Amino acid sequence: MSQPATKVLVIGYVWPEPRSSAASGHVMQILETFLRQGWQVTFASPAGTGEHRADLTALGIQEVPIELNNSSFDVFISELAPDIVLFDQFMIEEQFGWRVEKHCPDALRVLETSDLQSLRHARHQRLKDRLKLSDDANDFQGLFAPALAEEFELMAETDLAKREIAALYRCDLNLMISPVEIELLVQQFKLPPELLHWCPLMVEPLGTPSKPFEEREHFLSIGNFRHAPNWDAVLWLKTTVWPLIREQLPKAQLHVYGAYTPPKATALHNASQGFHIMNWAEDALQVMSDARICLAPLRFGAGIKGKLIDAMLCGTPSVTTPIGAEGMHTDHLWPGAVTQSARAFADAAVQLYKDEGLWQTAQTQGSTLLRDRYQQSIHGPALIEKIEYCREHLAQLRKNNFTGSMLRHHAHKSTQYMAQWIEAKNRNK
């Protein structure tokens, strides 16, 4: 008799929109990995539906809307009885972790982090402080080169870090997209390495030749406008970087794409300056394939960057900062340039745009980097192997993680009582 299919419940912070954000793209890659394994997948979320959401039912995934602070979830998860529960972002674990543990105590609890949010927020604060101290919008070398111990100092006193690190401890396994963040958590926050698994963006080659140099034109920048690092990058492009590029290439054009374009972004459009706000791209890979250079001037952020993976897939060289390239290339040469000032960024972008030999070398470096670090055929099976190992040794892993058990004991009680109070209050309205 064959064994019943493993049942997986994924609780999403939002319904996946893989054409709007790299975070949603990563969730979709994980879902597809589960489906390839023959697992039965259910996706639930308390969020409203976005206009670009993926059709999960077409993939064979059951979709279930759920509510925050509502015991209807208890009935739902008890009936589903999943073997594995994956929380998409730590706030979802905060909301639903105690309910999962109460009704499905033997289910493996996995957290998908997308990026370390407390690191991203600490870096954002550092940028704000830097801009208050200096009106020089060109050189950010000091901003881009902190040691991990300095990052820890920025994060350690914040409520966000305490909440996020506690959620990591409370789970049996945490999927980390960046090896730099694993290093930070292990070396500075002293998390046990066995709680963490490197699961980067997982892709395969497109299967079609990349467009050659002479068939491409224009610079491109792309990213969800709701993501603060992307909006800051657009502003830095507009005010500082792009004018330096236009000094050398007076007829150059920059096409800026992004989901959920706000009026403040549309207001930046200026055709006479070659600065074009293009709104949402129906096919991000198509517009990336048509561009000659991808620009990603990120001054803060965390995780790894989907736009730069897309650039490599499309054979499009990129220019970025140490924040943009962090955790993405180790000993590999970057497929373009990594710079620390607006002037160096602009100079590198212009050189790549004009020099076909340099451009072709960067394109080749991108293909090598993708093959060596981001293949789905490598990371997908590795993820399944890690999950199966954790399920097989779950009792011992939980004994070893006494800190997590202690945090669950205290945090879940307070969360449970707060949730029950909110539910009772809502009933009495």
mmCIF file of N, CA, C and O in Angstrom, residues 9 78 86 174 260 334 337 429:
data_model
loop_
_atom_site.group_PDB
_atom_site.id
_atom_site.type_symbol
_atom_site.label_atom_id
_atom_site.label_comp_id
_atom_site.label_asym_id
_atom_site.label_seq_id
_atom_site.Cartn_x
_atom_site.Cartn_y
_atom_site.Cartn_z
ATOM 1 N N LEU A 9 0.917 22.910 4.473
ATOM 2 C CA LEU A 9 0.156 24.154 4.555
ATOM 3 C C LEU A 9 1.140 25.326 4.531
ATOM 4 O O LEU A 9 2.050 25.394 5.348
ATOM 5 N N SER A 78 -7.095 21.899 12.068
ATOM 6 C CA SER A 78 -7.338 20.585 12.673
ATOM 7 C C SER A 78 -7.862 19.602 11.647
ATOM 8 O O SER A 78 -7.467 18.422 11.632
ATOM 9 N N LEU A 86 4.484 25.923 6.614
ATOM 10 C CA LEU A 86 5.486 26.929 6.267
ATOM 11 C C LEU A 86 4.872 28.308 6.459
ATOM 12 O O LEU A 86 3.826 28.620 5.877
ATOM 13 N N ASN A 174 14.503 27.312 9.329
ATOM 14 C CA ASN A 174 14.344 28.640 8.742
ATOM 15 C C ASN A 174 15.064 28.709 7.403
ATOM 16 O O ASN A 174 16.251 28.377 7.318
ATOM 17 N N TYR A 260 2.698 48.640 -8.793
ATOM 18 C CA TYR A 260 2.036 49.566 -7.874
ATOM 19 C C TYR A 260 2.706 50.938 -7.889
ATOM 20 O O TYR A 260 3.166 51.444 -6.865
ATOM 21 N N TRP A 334 31.550 39.770 -10.676
ATOM 22 C CA TRP A 334 30.209 40.280 -10.873
ATOM 23 C C TRP A 334 29.951 40.533 -12.367
ATOM 24 O O TRP A 334 30.827 41.056 -13.060
ATOM 25 N N ALA A 337 29.273 45.596 -12.799
ATOM 26 C CA ALA A 337 30.118 46.367 -11.880
ATOM 27 C C ALA A 337 29.409 46.567 -10.547
ATOM 28 O O ALA A 337 28.182 46.679 -10.490
ATOM 29 N N LYS A 429 -18.925 43.608 18.963
ATOM 30 C CA LYS A 429 -19.138 44.895 18.293
ATOM 31 C C LYS A 429 -20.590 45.032 17.837
ATOM 32 O O LYS A 429 -21.188 44.081 17.367
#
